[in-house]
XYZ file of N, CA, C and O in Angstrom:
756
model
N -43.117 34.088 54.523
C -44.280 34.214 53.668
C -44.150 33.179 52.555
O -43.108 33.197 51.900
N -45.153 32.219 52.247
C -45.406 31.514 51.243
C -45.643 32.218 49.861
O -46.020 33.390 49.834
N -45.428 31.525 48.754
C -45.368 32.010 47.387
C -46.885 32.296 46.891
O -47.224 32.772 45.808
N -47.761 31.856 48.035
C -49.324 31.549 47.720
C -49.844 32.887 48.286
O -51.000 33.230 48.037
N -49.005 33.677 49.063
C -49.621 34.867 50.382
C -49.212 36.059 49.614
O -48.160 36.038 48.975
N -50.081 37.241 49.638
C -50.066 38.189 49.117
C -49.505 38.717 50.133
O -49.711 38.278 51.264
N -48.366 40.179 49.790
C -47.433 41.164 51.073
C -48.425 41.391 51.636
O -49.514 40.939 51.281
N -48.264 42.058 52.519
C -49.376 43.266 53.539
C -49.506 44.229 53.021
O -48.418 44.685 52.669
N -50.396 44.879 52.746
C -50.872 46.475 52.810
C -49.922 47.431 53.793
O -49.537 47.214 54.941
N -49.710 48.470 52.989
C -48.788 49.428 54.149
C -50.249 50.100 54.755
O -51.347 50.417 54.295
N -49.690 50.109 55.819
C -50.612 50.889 57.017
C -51.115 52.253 56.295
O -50.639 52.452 55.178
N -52.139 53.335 56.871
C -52.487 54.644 56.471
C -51.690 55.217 57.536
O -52.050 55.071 58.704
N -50.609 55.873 57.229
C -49.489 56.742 58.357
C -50.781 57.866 58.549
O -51.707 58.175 57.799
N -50.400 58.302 59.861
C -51.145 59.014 60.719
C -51.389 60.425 60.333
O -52.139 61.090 61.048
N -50.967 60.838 59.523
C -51.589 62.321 59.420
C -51.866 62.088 58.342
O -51.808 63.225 57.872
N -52.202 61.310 57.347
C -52.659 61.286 55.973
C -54.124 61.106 55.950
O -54.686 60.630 56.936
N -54.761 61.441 54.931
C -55.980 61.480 55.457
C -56.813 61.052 54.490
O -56.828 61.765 53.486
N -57.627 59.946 54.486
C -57.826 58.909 53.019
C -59.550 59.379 53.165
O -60.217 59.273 54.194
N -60.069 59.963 51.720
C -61.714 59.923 51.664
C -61.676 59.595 50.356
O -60.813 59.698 49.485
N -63.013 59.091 50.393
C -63.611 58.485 48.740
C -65.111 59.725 48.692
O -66.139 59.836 49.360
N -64.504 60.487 47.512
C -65.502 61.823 46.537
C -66.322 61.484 45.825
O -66.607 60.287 45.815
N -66.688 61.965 45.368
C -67.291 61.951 43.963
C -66.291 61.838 42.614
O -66.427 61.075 41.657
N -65.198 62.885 42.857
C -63.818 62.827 41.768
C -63.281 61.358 42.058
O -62.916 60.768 41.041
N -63.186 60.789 43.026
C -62.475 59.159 43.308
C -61.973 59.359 44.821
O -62.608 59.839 45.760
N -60.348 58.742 44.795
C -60.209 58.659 46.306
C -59.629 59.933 45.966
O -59.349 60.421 44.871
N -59.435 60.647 47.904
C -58.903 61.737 47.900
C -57.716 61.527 48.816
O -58.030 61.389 49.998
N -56.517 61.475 48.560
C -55.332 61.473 49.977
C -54.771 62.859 49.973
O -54.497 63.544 48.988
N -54.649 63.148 51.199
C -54.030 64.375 51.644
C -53.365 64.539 53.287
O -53.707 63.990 54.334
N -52.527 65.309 53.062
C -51.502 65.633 54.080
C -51.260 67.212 54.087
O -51.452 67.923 53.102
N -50.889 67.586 55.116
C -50.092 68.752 55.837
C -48.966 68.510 56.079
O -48.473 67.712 56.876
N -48.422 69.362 55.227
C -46.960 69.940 55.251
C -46.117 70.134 57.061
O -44.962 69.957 57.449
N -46.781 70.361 57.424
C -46.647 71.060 58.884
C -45.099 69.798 59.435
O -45.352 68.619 59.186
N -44.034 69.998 59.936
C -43.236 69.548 61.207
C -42.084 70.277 61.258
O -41.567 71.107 60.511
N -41.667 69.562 62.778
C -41.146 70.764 63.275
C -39.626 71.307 62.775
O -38.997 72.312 63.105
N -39.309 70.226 61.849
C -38.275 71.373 61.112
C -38.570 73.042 60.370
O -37.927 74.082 60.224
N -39.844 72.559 60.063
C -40.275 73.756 59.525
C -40.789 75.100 60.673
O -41.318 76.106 60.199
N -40.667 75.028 61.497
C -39.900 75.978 62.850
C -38.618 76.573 62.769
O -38.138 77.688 62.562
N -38.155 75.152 63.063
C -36.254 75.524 62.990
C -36.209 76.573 61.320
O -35.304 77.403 61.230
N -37.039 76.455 60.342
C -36.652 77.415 59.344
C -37.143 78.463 59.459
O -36.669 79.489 58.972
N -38.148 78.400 60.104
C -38.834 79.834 60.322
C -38.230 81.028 61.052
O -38.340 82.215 60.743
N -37.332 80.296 62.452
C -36.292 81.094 63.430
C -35.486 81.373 62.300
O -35.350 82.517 61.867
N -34.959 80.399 61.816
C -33.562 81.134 60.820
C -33.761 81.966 60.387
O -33.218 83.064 60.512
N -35.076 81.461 59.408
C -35.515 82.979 58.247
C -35.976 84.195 58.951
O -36.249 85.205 58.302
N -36.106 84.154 60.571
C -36.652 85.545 61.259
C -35.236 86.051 61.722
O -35.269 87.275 61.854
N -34.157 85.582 61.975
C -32.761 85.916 62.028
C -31.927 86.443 60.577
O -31.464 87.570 60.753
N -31.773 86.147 59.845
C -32.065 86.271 58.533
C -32.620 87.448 57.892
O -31.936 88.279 57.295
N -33.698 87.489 58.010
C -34.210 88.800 57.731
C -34.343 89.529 58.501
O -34.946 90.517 58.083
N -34.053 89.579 59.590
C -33.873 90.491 60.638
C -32.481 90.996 60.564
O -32.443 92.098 61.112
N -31.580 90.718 60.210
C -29.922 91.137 59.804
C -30.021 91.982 58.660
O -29.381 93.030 58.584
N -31.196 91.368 57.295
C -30.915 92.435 56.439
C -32.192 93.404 56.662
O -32.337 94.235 55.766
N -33.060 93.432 57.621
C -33.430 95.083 57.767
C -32.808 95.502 58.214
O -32.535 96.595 57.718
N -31.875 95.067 59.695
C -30.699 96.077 60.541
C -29.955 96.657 59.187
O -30.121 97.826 58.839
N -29.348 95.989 58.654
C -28.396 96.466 57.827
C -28.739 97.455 56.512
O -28.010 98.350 56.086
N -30.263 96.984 55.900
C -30.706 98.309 55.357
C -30.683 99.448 55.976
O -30.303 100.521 55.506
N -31.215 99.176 57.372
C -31.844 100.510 57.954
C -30.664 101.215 58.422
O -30.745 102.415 58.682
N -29.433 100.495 58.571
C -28.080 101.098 59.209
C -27.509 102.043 58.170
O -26.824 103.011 58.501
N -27.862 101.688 56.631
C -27.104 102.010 55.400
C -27.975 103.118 55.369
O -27.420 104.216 55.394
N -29.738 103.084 55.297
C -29.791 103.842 54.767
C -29.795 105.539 55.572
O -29.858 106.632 55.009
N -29.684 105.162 57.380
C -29.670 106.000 57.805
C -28.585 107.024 58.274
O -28.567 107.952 59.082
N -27.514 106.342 57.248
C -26.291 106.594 57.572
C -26.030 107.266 56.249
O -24.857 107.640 56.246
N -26.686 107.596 55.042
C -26.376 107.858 53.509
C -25.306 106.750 53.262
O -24.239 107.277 52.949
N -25.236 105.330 53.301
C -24.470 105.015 52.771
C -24.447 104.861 51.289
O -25.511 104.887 50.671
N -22.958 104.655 50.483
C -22.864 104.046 49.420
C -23.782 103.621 48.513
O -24.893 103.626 49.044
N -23.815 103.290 47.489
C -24.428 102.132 46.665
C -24.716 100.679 46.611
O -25.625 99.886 46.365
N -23.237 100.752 47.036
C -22.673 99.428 46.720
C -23.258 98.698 48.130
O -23.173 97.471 48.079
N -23.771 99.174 49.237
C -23.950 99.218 50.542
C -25.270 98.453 50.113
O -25.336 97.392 50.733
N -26.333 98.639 49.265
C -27.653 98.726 49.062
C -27.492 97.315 47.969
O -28.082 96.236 48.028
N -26.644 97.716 47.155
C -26.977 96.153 46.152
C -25.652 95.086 46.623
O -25.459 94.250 45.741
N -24.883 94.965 47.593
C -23.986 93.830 47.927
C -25.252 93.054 48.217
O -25.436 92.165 47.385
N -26.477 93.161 49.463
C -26.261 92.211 49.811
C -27.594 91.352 49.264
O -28.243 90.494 49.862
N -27.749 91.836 48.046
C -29.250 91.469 47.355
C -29.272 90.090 47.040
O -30.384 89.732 46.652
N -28.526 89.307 47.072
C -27.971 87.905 46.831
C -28.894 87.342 48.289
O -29.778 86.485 48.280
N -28.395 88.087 49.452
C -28.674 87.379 50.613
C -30.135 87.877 50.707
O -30.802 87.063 51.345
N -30.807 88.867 50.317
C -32.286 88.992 50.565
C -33.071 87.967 49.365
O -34.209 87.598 49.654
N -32.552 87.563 48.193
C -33.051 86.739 47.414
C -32.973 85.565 48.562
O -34.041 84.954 48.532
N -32.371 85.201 49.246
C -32.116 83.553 49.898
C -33.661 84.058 50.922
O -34.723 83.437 50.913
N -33.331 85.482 51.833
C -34.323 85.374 52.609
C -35.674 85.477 52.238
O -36.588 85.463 53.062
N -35.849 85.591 50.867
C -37.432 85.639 50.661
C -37.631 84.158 50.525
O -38.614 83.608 51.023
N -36.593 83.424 49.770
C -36.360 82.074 49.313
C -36.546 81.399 50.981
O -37.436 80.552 50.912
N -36.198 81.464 51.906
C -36.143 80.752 53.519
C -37.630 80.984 53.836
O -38.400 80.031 53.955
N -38.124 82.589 54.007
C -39.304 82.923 54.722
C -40.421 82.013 53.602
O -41.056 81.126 54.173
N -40.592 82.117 52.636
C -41.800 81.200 51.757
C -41.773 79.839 51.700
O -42.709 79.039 51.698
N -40.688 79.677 51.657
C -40.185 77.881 52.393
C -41.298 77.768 53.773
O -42.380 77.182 53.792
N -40.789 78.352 54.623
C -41.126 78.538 56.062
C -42.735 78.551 56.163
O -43.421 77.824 56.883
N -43.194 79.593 55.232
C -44.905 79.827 55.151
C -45.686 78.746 54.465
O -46.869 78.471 54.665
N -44.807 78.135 53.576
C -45.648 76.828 52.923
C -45.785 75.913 53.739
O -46.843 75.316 53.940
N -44.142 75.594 54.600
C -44.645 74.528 55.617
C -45.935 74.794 56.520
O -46.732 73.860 56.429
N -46.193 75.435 57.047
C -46.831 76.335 58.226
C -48.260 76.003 57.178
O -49.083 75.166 57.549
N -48.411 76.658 56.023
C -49.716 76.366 55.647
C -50.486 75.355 54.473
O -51.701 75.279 54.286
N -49.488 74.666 53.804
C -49.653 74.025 52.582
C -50.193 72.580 53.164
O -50.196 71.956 54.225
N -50.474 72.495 52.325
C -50.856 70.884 51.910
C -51.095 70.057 50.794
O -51.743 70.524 49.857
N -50.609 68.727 50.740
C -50.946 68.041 49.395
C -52.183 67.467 49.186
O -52.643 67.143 50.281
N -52.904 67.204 48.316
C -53.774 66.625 47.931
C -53.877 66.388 46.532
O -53.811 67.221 45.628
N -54.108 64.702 46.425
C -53.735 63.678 45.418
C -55.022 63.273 44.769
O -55.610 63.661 45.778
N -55.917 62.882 44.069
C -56.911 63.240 43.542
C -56.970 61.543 42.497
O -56.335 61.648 41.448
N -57.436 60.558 42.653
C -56.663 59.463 41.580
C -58.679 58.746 41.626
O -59.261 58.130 42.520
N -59.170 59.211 40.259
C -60.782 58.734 39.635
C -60.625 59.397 38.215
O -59.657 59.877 37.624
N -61.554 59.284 37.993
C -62.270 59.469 36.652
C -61.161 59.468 35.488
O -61.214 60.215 34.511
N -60.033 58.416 35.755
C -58.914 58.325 34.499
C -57.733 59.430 35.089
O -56.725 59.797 34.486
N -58.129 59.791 36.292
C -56.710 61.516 35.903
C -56.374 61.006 37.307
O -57.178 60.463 38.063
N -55.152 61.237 37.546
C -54.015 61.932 38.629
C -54.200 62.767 39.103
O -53.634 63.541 38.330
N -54.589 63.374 39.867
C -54.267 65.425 40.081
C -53.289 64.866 41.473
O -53.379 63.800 42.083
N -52.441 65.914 41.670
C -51.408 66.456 42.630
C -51.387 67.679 42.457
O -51.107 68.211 41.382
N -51.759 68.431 43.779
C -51.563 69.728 43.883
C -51.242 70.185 45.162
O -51.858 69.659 46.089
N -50.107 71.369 45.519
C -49.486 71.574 46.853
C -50.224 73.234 46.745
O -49.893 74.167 46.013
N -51.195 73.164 47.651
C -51.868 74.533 48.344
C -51.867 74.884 49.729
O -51.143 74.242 50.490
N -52.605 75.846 50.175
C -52.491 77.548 49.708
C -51.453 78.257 48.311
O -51.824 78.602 47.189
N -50.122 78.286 48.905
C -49.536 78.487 48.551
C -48.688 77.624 46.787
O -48.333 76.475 46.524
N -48.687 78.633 46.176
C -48.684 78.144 44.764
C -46.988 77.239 45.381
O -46.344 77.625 46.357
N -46.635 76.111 44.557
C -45.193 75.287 44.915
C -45.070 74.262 43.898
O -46.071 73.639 43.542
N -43.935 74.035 43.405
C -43.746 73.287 42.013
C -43.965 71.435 42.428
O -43.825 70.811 43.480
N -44.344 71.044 41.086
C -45.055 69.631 41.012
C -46.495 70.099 41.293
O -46.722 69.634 42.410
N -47.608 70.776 40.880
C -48.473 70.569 40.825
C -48.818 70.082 39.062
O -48.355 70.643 38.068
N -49.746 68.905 39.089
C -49.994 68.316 37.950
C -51.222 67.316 37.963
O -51.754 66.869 38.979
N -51.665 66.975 36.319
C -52.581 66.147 36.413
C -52.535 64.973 35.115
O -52.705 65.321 33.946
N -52.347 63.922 35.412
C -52.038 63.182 34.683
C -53.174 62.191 33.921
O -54.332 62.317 34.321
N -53.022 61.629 33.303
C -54.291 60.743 32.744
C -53.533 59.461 32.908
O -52.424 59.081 32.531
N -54.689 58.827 33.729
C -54.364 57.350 34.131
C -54.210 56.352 32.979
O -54.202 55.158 33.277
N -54.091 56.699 31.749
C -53.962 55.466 30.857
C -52.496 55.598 30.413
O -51.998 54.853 29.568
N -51.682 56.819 31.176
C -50.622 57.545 30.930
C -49.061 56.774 31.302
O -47.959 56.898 30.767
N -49.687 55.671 32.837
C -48.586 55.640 33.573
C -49.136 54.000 33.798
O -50.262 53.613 34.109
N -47.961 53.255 33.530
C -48.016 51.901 33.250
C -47.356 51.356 34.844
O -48.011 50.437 35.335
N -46.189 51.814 35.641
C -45.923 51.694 37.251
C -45.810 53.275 37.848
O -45.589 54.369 37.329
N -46.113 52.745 39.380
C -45.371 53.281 40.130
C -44.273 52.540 40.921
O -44.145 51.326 41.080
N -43.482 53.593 41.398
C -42.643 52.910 42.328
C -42.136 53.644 43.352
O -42.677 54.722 43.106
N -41.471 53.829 44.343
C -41.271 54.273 45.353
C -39.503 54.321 45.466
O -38.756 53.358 45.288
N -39.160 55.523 45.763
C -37.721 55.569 45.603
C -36.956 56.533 47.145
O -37.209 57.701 47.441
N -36.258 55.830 47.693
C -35.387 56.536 48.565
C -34.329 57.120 47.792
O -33.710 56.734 46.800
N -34.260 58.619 48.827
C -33.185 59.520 48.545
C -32.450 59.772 49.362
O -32.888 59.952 50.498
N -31.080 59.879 49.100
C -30.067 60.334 50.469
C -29.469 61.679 50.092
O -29.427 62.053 48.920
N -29.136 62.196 50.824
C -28.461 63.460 50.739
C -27.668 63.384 51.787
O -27.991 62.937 52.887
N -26.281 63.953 51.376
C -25.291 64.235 52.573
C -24.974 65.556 52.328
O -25.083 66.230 51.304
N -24.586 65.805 53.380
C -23.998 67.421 54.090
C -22.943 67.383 55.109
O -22.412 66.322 55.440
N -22.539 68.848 55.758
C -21.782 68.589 56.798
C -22.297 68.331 57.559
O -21.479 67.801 58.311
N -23.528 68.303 58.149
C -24.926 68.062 59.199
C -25.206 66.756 59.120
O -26.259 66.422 59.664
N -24.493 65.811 58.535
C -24.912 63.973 58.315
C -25.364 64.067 57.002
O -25.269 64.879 56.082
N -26.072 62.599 57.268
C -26.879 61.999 55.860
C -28.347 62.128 56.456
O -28.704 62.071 57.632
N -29.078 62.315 55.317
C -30.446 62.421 56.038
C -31.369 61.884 54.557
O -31.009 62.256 53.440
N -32.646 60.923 54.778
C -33.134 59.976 54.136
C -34.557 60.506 53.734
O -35.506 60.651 54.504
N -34.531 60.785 52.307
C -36.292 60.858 52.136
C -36.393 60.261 51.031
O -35.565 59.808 50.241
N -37.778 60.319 51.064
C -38.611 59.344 49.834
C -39.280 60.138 48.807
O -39.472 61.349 48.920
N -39.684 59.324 47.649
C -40.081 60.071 46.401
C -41.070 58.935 45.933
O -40.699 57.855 46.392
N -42.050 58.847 45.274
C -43.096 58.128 44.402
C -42.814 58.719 43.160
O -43.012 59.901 42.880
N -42.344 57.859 42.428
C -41.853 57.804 41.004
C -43.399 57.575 39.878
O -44.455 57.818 40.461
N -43.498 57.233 38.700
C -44.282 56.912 37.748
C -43.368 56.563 36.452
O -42.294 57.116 36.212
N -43.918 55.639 35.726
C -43.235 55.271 34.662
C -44.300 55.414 33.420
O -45.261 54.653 33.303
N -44.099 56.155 32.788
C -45.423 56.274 31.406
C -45.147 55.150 30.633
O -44.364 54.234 30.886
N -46.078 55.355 29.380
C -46.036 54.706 28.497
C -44.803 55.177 27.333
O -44.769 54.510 26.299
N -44.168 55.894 27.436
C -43.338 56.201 26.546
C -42.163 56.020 27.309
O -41.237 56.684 26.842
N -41.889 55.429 28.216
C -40.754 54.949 29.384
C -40.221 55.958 30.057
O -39.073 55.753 30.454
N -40.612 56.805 30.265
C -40.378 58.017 30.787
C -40.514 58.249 32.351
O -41.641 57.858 32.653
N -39.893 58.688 33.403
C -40.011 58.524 34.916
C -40.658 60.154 34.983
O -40.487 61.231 34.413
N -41.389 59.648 35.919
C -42.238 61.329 35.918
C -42.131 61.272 38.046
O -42.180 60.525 39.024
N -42.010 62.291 37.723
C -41.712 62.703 39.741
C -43.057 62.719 40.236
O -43.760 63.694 39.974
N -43.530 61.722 40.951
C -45.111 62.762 41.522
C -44.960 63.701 42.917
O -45.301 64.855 43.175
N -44.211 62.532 43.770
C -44.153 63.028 45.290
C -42.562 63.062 45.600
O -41.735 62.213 45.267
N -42.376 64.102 46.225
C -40.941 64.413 46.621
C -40.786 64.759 48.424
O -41.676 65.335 49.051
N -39.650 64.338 48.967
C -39.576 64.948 50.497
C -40.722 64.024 51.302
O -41.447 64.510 52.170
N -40.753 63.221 51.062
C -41.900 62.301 52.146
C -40.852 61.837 53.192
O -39.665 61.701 52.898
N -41.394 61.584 54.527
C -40.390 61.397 55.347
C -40.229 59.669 56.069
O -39.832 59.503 57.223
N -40.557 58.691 55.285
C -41.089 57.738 55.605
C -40.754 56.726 54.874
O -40.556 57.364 53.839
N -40.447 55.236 54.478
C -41.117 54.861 54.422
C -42.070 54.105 54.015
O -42.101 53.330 53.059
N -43.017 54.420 54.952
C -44.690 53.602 55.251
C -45.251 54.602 54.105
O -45.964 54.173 53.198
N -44.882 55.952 54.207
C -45.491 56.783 53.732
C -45.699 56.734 52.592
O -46.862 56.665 52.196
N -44.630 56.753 51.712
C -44.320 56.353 49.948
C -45.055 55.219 49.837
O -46.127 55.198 49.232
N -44.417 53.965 50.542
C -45.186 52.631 49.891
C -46.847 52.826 49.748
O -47.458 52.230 48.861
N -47.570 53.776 50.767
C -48.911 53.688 51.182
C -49.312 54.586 50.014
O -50.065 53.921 49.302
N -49.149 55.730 49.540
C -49.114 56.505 48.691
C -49.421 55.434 46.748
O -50.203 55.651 45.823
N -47.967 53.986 47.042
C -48.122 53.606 45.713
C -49.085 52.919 45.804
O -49.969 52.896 44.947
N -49.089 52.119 47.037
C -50.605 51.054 47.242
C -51.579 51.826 46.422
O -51.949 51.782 45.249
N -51.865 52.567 47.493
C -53.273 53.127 47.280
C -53.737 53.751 45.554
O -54.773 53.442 44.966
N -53.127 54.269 45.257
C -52.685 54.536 43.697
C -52.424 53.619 42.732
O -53.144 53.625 41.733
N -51.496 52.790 42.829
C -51.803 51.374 42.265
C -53.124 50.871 41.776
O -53.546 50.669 40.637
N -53.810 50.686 43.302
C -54.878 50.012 43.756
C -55.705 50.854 42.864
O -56.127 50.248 41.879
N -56.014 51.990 42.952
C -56.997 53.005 42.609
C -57.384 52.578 40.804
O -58.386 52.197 40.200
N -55.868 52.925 40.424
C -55.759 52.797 38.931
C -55.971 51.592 38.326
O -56.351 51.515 37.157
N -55.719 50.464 39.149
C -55.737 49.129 38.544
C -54.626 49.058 38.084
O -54.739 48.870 36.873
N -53.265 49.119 38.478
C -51.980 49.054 37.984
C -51.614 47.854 38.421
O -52.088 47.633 39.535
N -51.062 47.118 38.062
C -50.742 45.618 38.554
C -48.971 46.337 39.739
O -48.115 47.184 39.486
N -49.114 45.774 40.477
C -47.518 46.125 40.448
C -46.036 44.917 40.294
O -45.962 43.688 40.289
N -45.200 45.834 40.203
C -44.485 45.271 39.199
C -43.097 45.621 39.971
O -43.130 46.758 40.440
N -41.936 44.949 40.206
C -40.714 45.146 40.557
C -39.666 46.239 39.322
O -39.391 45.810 38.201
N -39.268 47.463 39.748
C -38.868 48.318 39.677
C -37.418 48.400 39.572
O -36.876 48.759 40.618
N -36.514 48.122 38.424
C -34.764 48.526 38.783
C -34.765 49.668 39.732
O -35.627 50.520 39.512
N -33.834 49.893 40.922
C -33.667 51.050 41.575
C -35.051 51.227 42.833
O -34.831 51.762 43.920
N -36.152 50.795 42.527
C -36.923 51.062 43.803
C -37.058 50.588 45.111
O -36.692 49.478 45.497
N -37.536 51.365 45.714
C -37.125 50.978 47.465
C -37.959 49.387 47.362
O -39.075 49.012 47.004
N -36.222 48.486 48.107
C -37.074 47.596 49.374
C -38.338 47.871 49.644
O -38.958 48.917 49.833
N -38.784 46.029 49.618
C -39.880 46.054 50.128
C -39.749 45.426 51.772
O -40.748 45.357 52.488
């Protein structure tokens, strides 16, 4: 590429879904893949261990201690099964006209919903995340914001891509009239 040629546009990844409102543009996605299965079996294994085990305690007069040991592990399984139901029914939708930001993750209420005022946030940028476990390393993306008071504000978290993030800052960029700008720490272009 010559110094004269503008990059390429990231593609619109395939389940995202780009309309222009009345509020401005609208991007949105579904939560939905198929890991979020694999959590759903767990969390039906899972909570299926602690009804056996209520129903064993309580039909047996057990103890006390029988009833509150394992309340730790029913906090995780409500924590797995609502995980599980957001994937299954949520979705994002990003909202970027009339000066404001909106991000909001529905049906289901889920943290990072917000609305920002576009005179607020001077870049975006796009950031890979790694996480390791005993299960490997496994790679996701985040869309960052930088205000005017230098401050990094989270917009998008868990993207699996990517095409996905960069397309996300394009389009947002683009929307706001943000010039863009090279980022300490942000993903390769």
């Amino acid at each position: 590429m010559t110094a004269d040629q503008e990059p390429l546009k990231a593609p619109v990844p395939e389940h995202i879904i780009v309309e222009h409102g009345p509020n401005g543009l609208v991007l949105s996605y579904n939560w939905f893949s198929w890991t979020y299965i694999a959590l759903a079996v767990f969390a039906l294994f899972w909570d299926g261990f602690l009804v056996f085990w209520y129903s064993v305690a309580s039909s047996q007069g057990a103890p006390w201690i029988m009833f509150v040991f394992p309340l730790l592990h029913v906090g995780v399984g409500v924590g797995l099964t609502y995980s599980a139901l957001a994937g299954f029914y949520n979705k994002t939708i990003i909202t970027v006209g009339m000066g404001r930001l909106s991000i909001q993750h529905k049906p289901l209420p889920w943290p990072g919903n917000r609305i920002l005022q576009a005179s607020d946030l001077i870049q975006l940028y796009s950031e890979e995340r790694v996480t390791r476990s005993n299960n490997g390393t496994r790679l996701t993306y985040q869309l960052s914001a930088i205000s005017g008071e230098n401050k990094k504000i989270k917009l998008l978290s868990g993207l699996n891509s990517p095409d996905e993030v960069r397309f996300f800052e394009q389009k947002i960029e683009e929307q706001l009239g943000i010039q863009n700008r090279p980022v300490e720490g942000e993903l390769r272009r």
